[in-house]
Tab-separated table of C-alpha atoms in Angstrom:
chain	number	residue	atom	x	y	z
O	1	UNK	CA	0.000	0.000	0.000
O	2	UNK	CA	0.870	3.875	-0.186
O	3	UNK	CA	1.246	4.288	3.542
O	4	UNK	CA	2.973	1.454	5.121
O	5	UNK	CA	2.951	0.694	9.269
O	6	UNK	CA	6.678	2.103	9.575
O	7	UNK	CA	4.994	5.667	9.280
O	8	UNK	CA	2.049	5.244	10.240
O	9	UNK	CA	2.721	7.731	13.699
O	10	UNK	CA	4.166	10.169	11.496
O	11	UNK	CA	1.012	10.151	9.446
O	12	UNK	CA	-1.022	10.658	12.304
O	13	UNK	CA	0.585	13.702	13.559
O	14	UNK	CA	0.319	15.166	10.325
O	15	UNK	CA	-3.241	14.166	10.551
O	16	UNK	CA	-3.083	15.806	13.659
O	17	UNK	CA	-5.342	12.694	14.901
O	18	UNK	CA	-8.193	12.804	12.168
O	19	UNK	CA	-8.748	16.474	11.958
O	20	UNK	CA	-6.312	16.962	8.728
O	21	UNK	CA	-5.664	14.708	5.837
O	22	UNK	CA	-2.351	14.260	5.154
O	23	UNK	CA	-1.835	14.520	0.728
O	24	UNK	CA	1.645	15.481	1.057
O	25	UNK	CA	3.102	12.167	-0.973
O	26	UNK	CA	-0.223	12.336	-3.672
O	27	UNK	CA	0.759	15.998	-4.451
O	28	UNK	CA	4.733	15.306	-4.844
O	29	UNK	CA	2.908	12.688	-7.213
O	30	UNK	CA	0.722	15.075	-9.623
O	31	UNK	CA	3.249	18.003	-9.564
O	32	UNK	CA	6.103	15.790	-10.768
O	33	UNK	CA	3.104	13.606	-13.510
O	34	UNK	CA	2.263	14.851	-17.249
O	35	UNK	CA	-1.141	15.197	-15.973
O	36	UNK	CA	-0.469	17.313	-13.070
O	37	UNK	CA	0.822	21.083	-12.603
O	38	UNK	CA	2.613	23.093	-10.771
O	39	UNK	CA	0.934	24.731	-7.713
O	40	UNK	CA	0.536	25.091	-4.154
O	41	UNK	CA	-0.244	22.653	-1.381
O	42	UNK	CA	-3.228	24.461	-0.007
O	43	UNK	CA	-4.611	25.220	-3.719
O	44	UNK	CA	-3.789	21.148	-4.695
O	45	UNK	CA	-6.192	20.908	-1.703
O	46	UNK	CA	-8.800	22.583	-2.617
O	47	UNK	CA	-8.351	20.836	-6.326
O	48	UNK	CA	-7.520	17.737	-6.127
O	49	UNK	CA	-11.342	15.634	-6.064
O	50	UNK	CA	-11.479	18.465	-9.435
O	51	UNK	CA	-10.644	15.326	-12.258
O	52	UNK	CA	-12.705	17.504	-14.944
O	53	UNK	CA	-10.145	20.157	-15.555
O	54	UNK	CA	-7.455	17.491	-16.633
O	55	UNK	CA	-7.492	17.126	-20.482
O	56	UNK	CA	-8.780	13.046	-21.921
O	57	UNK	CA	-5.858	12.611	-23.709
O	58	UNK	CA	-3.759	12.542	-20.356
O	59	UNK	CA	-6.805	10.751	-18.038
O	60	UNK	CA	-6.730	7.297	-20.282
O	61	UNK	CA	-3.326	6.491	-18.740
O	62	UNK	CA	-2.028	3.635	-16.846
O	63	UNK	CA	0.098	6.425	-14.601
O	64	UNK	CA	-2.984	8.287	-14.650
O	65	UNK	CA	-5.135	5.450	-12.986
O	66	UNK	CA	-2.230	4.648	-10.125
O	67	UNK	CA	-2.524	8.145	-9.221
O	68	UNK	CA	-6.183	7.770	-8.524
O	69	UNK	CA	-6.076	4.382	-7.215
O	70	UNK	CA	-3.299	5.909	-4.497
O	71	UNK	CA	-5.845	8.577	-3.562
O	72	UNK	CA	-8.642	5.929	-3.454
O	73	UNK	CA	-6.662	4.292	-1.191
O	74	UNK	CA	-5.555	7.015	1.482
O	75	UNK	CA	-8.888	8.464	1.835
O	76	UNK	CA	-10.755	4.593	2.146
O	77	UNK	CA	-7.959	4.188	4.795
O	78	UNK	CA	-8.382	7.392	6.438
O	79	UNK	CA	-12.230	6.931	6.651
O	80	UNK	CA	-11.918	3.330	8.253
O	81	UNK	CA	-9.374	4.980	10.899
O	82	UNK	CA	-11.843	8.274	11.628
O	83	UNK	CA	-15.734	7.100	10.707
O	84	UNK	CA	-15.213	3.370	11.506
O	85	UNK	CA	-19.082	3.227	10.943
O	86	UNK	CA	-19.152	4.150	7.943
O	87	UNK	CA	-20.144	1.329	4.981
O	88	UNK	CA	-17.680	2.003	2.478
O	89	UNK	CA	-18.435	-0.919	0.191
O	90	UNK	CA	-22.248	-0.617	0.984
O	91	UNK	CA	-21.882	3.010	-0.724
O	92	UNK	CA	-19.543	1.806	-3.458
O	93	UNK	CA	-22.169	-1.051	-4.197
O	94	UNK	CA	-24.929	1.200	-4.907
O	95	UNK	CA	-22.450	3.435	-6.594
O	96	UNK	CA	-21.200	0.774	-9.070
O	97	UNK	CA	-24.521	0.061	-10.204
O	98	UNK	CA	-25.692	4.052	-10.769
O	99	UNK	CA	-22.252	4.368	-12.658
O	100	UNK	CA	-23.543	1.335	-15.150
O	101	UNK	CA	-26.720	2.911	-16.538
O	102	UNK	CA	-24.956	6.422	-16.392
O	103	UNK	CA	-21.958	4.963	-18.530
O	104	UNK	CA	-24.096	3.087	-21.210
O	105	UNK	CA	-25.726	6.481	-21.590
O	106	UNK	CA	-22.601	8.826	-21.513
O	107	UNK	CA	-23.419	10.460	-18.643
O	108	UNK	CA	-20.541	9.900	-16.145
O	109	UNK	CA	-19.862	13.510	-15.094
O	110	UNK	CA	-16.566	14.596	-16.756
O	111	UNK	CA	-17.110	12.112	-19.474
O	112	UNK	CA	-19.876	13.264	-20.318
O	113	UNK	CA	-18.713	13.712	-24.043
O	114	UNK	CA	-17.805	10.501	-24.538
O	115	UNK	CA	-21.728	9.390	-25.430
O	116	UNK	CA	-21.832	12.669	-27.392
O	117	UNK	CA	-18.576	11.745	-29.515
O	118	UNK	CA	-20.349	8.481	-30.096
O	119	UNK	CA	-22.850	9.892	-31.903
O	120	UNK	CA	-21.083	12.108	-33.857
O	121	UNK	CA	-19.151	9.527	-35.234
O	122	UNK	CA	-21.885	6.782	-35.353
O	123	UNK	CA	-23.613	9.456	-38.037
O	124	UNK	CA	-20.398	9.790	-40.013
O	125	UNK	CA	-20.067	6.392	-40.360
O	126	UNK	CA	-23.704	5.685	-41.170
O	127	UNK	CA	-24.140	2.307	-40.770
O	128	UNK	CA	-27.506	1.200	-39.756
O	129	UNK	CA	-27.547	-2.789	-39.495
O	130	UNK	CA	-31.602	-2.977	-39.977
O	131	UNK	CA	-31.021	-2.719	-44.152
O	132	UNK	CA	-28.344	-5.724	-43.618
O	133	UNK	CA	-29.453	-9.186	-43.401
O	134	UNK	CA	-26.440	-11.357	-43.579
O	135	UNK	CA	-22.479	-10.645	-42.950
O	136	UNK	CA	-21.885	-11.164	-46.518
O	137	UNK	CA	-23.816	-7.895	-47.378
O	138	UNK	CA	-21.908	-6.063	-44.611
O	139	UNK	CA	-18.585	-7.155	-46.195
O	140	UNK	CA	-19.267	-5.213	-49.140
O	141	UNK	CA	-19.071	-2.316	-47.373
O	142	UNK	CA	-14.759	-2.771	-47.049
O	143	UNK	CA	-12.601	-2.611	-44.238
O	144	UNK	CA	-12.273	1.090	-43.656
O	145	UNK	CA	-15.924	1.715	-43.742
O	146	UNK	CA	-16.196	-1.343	-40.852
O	147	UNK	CA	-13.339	-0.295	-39.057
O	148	UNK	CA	-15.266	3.247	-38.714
O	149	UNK	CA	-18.219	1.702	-37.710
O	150	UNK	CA	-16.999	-0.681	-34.947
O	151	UNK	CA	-14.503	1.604	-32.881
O	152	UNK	CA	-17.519	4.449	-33.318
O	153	UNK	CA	-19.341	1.661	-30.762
O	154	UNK	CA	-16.152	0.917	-28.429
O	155	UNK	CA	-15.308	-2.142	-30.455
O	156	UNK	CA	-12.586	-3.792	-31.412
O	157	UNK	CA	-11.514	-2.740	-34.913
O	158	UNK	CA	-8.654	-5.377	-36.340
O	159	UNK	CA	-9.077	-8.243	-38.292
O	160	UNK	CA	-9.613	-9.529	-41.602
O	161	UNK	CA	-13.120	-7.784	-43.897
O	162	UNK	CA	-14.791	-10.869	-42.919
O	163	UNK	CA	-13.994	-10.454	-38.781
O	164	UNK	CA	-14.789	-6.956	-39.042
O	165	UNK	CA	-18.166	-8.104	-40.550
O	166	UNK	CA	-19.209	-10.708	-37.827
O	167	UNK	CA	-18.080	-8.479	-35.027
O	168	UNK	CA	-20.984	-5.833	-36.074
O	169	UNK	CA	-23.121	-8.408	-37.616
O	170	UNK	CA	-23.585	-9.314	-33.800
O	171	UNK	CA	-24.999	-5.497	-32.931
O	172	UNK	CA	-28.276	-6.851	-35.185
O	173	UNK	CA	-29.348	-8.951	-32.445
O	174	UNK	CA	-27.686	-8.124	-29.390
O	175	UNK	CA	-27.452	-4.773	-27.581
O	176	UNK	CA	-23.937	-3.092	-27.172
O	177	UNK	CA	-24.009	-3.039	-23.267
O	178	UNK	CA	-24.748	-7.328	-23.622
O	179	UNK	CA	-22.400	-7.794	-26.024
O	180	UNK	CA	-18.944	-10.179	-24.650
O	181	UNK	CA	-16.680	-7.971	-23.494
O	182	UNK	CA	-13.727	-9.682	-25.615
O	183	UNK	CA	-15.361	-7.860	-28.414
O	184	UNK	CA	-14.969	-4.808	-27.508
O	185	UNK	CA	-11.273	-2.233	-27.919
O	186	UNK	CA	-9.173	-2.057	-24.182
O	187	UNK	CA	-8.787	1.485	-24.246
O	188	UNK	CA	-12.327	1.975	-23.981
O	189	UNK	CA	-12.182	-0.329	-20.824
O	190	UNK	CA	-9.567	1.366	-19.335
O	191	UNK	CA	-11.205	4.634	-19.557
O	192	UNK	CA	-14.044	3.004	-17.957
O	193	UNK	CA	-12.012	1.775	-14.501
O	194	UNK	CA	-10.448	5.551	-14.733
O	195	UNK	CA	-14.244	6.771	-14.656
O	196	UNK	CA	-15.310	4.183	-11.808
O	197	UNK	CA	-12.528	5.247	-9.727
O	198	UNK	CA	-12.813	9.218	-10.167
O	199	UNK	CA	-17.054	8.436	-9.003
O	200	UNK	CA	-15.199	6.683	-5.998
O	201	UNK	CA	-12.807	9.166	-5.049
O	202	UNK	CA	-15.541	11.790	-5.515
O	203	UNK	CA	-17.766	10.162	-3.559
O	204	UNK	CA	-15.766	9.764	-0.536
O	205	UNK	CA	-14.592	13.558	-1.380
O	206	UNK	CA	-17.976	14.295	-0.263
O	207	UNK	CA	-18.136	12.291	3.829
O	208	UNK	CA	-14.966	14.132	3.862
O	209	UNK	CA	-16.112	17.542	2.537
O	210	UNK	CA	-15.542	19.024	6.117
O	211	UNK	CA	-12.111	17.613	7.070
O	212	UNK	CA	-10.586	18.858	3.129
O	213	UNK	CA	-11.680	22.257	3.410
O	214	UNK	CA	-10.256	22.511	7.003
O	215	UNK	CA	-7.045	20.818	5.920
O	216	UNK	CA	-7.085	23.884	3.409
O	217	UNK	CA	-7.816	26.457	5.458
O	218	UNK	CA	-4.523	24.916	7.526
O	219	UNK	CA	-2.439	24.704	4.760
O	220	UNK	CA	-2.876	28.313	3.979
O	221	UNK	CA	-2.407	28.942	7.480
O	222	UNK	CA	0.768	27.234	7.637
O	223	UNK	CA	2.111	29.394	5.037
O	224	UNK	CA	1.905	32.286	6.991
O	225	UNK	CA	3.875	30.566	10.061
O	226	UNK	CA	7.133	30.611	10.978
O	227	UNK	CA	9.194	27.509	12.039
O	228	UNK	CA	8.714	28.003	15.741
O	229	UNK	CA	4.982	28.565	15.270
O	230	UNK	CA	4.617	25.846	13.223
O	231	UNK	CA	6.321	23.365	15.872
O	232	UNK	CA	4.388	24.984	18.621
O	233	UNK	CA	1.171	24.774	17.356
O	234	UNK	CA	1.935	21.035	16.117
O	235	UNK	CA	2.666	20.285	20.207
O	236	UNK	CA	-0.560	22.005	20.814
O	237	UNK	CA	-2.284	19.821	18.895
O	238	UNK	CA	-0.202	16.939	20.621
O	239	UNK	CA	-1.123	17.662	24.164
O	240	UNK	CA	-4.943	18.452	23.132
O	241	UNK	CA	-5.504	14.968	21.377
O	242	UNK	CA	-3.594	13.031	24.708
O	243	UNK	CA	-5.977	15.093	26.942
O	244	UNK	CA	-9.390	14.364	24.899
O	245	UNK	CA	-7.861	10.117	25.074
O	246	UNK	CA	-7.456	10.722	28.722
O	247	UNK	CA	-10.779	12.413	29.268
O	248	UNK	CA	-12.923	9.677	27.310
O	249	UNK	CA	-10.910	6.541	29.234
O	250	UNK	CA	-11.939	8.384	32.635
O	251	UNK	CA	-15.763	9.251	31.175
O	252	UNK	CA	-16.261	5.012	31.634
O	253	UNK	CA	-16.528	4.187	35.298
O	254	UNK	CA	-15.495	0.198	35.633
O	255	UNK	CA	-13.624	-0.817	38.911
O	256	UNK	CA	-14.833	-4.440	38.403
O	257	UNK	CA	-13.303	-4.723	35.282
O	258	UNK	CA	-16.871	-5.752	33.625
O	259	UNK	CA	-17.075	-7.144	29.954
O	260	UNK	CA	-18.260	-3.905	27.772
O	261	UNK	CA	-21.828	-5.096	26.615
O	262	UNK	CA	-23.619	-3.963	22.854
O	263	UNK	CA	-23.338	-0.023	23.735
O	264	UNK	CA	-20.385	0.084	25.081
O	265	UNK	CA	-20.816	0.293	28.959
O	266	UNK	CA	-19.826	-2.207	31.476
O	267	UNK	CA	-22.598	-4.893	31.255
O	268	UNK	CA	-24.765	-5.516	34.770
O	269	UNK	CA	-22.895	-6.980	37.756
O	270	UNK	CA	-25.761	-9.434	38.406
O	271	UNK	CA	-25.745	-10.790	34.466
O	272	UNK	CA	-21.950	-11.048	35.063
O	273	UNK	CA	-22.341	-13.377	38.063
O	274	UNK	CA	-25.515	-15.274	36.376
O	275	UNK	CA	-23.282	-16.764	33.491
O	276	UNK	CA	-20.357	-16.973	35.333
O	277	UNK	CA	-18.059	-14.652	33.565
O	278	UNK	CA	-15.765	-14.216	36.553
O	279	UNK	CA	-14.704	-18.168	36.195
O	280	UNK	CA	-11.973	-18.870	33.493
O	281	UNK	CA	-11.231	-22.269	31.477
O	282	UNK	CA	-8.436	-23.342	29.611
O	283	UNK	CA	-7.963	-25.249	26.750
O	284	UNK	CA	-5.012	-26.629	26.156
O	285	UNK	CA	-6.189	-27.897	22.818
O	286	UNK	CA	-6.846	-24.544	21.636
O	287	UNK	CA	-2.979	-23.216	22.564
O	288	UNK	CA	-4.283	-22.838	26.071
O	289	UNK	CA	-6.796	-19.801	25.435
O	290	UNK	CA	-8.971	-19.558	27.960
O	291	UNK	CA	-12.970	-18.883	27.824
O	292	UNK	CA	-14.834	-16.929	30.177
O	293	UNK	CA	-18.176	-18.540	31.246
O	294	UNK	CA	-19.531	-21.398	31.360
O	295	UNK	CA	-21.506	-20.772	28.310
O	296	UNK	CA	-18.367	-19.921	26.094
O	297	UNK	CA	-16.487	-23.144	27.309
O	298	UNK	CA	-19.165	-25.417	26.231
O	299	UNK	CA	-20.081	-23.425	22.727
O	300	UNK	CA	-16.327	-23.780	22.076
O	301	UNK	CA	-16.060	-27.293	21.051
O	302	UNK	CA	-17.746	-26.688	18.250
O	303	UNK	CA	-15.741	-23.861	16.605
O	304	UNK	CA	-12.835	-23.484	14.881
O	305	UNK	CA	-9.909	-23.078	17.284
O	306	UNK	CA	-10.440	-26.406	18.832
O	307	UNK	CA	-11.523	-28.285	15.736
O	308	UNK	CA	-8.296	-27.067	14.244
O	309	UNK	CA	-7.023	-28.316	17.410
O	310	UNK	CA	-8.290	-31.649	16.693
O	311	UNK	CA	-7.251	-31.490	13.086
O	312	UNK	CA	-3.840	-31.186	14.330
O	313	UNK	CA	-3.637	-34.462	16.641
O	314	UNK	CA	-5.098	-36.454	14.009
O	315	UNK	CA	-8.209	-36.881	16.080
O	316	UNK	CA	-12.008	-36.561	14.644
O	317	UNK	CA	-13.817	-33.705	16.735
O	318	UNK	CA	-16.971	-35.998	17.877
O	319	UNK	CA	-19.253	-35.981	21.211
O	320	UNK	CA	-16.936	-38.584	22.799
O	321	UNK	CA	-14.183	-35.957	23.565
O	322	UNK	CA	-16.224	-33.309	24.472
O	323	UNK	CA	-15.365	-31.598	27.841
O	324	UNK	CA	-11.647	-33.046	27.224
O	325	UNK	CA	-9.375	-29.948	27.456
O	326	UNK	CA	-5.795	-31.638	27.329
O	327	UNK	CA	-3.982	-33.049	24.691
O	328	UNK	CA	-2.545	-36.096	26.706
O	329	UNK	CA	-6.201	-37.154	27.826
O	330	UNK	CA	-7.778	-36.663	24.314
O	331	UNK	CA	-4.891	-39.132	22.856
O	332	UNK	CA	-5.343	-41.539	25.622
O	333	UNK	CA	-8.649	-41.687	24.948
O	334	UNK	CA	-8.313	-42.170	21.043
O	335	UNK	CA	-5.962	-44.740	21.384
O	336	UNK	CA	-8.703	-46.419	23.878
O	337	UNK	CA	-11.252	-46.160	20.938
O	338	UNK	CA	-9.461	-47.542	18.059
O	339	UNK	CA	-8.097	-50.732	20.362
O	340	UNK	CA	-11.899	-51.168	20.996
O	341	UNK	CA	-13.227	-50.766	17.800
O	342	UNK	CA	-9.941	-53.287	16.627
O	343	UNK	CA	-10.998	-55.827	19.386
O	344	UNK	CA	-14.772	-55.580	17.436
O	345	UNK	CA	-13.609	-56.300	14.031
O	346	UNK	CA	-14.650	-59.565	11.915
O	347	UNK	CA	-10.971	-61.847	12.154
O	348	UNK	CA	-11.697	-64.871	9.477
O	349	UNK	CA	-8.312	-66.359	10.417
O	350	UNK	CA	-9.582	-66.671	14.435
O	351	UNK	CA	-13.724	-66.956	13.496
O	352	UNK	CA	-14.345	-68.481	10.224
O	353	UNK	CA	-15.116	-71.945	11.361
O	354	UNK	CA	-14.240	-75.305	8.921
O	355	UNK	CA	-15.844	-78.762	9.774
O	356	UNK	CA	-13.299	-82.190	8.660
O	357	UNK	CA	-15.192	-85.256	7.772
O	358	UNK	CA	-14.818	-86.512	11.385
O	359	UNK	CA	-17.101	-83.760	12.809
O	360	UNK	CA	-14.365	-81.467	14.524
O	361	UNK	CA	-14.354	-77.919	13.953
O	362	UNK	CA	-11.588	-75.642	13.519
O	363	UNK	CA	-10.693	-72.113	12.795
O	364	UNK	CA	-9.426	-70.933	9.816
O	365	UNK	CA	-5.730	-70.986	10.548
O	366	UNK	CA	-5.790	-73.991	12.508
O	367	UNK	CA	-7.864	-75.950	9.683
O	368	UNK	CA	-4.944	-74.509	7.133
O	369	UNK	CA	-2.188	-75.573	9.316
O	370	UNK	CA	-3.502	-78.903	9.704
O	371	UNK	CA	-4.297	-79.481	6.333
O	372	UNK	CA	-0.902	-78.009	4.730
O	373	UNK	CA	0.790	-81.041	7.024
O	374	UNK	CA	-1.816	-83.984	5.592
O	375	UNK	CA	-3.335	-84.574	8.910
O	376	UNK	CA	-6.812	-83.489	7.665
């Protein structure tokens, strides 16, 4: 990722703990691109969500789309760290599927002209498949005239007269937006992901509408500051964010230690004592991690730490070793269960019976014995 965990304290002072973002590395990043310009910090700011005002030609770029997926990035990671409520992929979801329709109909803002140059160029190239009735009539038409025609709809335009042909033969019965997308040219796709992501990025622009413009209104600030205000204030801002820590640890009142219930306040000593959350278990299965409660010792058999547990001694996770905690008693008591269920197995050589002429009965291996020495 763009922001790794070795500066991750660095990038929360410059955050100054969720107040600021911090696009310091994403504007040394568009002022040193051939899409970006030279400007200020603060004015980058201001500008950045602003994708319109960069020309096509230098949006449909693989640089271009790293860029955007780097500021995707910091502001999804700076939303999980500040709104942790938030539903990030619940809003890109319903997003995803607005951007579709909007797409098919050129009307992604900022690529707006996109449907618009369609059209143009669908008229110039005047091809309307409803007076065609097989390929072999469209091939007529020659390679330039089908080469027009397909990358006016997005398509791919290479291939023999006859390829060309079938590729927009298949626009007679199928809609463009249907069509496989193998079909269809990979620059168009690409500008496609570049218009998904910009939606994101704007998108999340607006949660954070509040935090950019007063991370602009502190940039400007900052240029007004000397050195020695600039450190002072950033201890300020220090000392403020320990004492607002302090002051919401102190705010919850638990000497008992209490488990923190569903809204976050020290569940009821008397529910506390009534399922036994005071008395611990260990498991030495499980790496020794111990359950609190009755209620979570028991429910733990069945999950996944101790049937990986299990897994790992070779030993099937059935009702016969529930309650058994340590590995040297679950073992034991395996080895007990496969000596009895090897004492209960059909032996033919012990208890397949033969009769000899004379009446007397024998065993399988005795029978064999007797009979490979001719006394039977």
């Amino acid at each position: 990722g763009l922001f790794d965990s070795s500066c991750r304290i660095t990038v929360l002072c410059m955050e100054a703990f969720g107040r600021y973002l911090d696009l310091h590395e994403l504007y040394n990043e568009f002022i040193n691109s051939k899409f970006g310009s030279l400007m200020e910090y603060s004015a980058y700011v201001g500008t950045f969500a602003q994708t319109e005002k960069i020309a096509h030609n230098l949006k449909a770029t693989r640089p271009y789309k790293e860029y955007l997926e780097h500021i995707l990035e910091y502001l999804m990671s700076f939303l999980y760290r500040t709104e942790p409520l938030q539903d990030i992929e619940k809003i890109f979801t319903k997003l995803e599927s607005e951007f579709e329709e909007q797409w098919i109909n050129g009307e992604v803002p900022g690529w707006e002209n996109k449907g618009t140059e369609k059209e143009s160029v669908l008229q110039e190239s005047a091809v309307d498949l409803d007076y065609y009735s097989t390929v072999e009539e469209l091939v007529e038409l020659g390679p330039e005239k089908l080469k027009e025609a397909l990358t006016a709809r997005g398509l791919k335009g290479g291939g023999t007269v006859q390829q060309r042909a079938e590729r927009l033969f298949l626009l007679k019965h199928t809609p463009l937006e249907k069509l496989d997308r193998k079909h269809f040219a990979k620059g168009d796709d690409l500008k496609k992901e570049i218009a998904l992501i910009e939606m994101k990025m704007k998108r999340l622009c607006e949660i954070l509408d509040e935090v950019i413009v007063r991370t602009k209104e502190n940039a400007e600030k900052k240029l007004t500051l000397t050195y020695e205000e600039m450190e002072a204030e950033r201890e300020e801002e220090e000392v403020q964010a320990d004492s607002e820590s302090d002051d919401e640890d102190q705010q919850i009142y638990n000497p008992l230690k209490l488990p923190m219930g569903w809204d976050g306040k020290p569940i009821p000593y008397w529910l506390y004592k009534l399922h036994g959350l005071g008395q611990e278990f260990k498991c030495e299965i499980c790496g020794n991690h111990s359950y609190w409660g009755r209620r979570a010792y028991e429910r733990h058999f069945k999950e996944w730490r101790h049937q990986h547990g299990m897994r790992c001694l070779g030993i099937p996770n059935t009702k016969n070793f529930n309650e058994i905690t340590s590995i040297k008693e679950a073992t034991a008591l395996w080895e007990r269960i496969q000596a009895k269920q090897g004492q209960n197995k059909w032996r033919p050589d012990l208890e397949e019976e033969y009769e000899d002429k004379d009446g007397n009965i024998y065993n399988k291996k005795t029978y064999t014995d007797l009979q490979r020495q001719g006394l039977i």
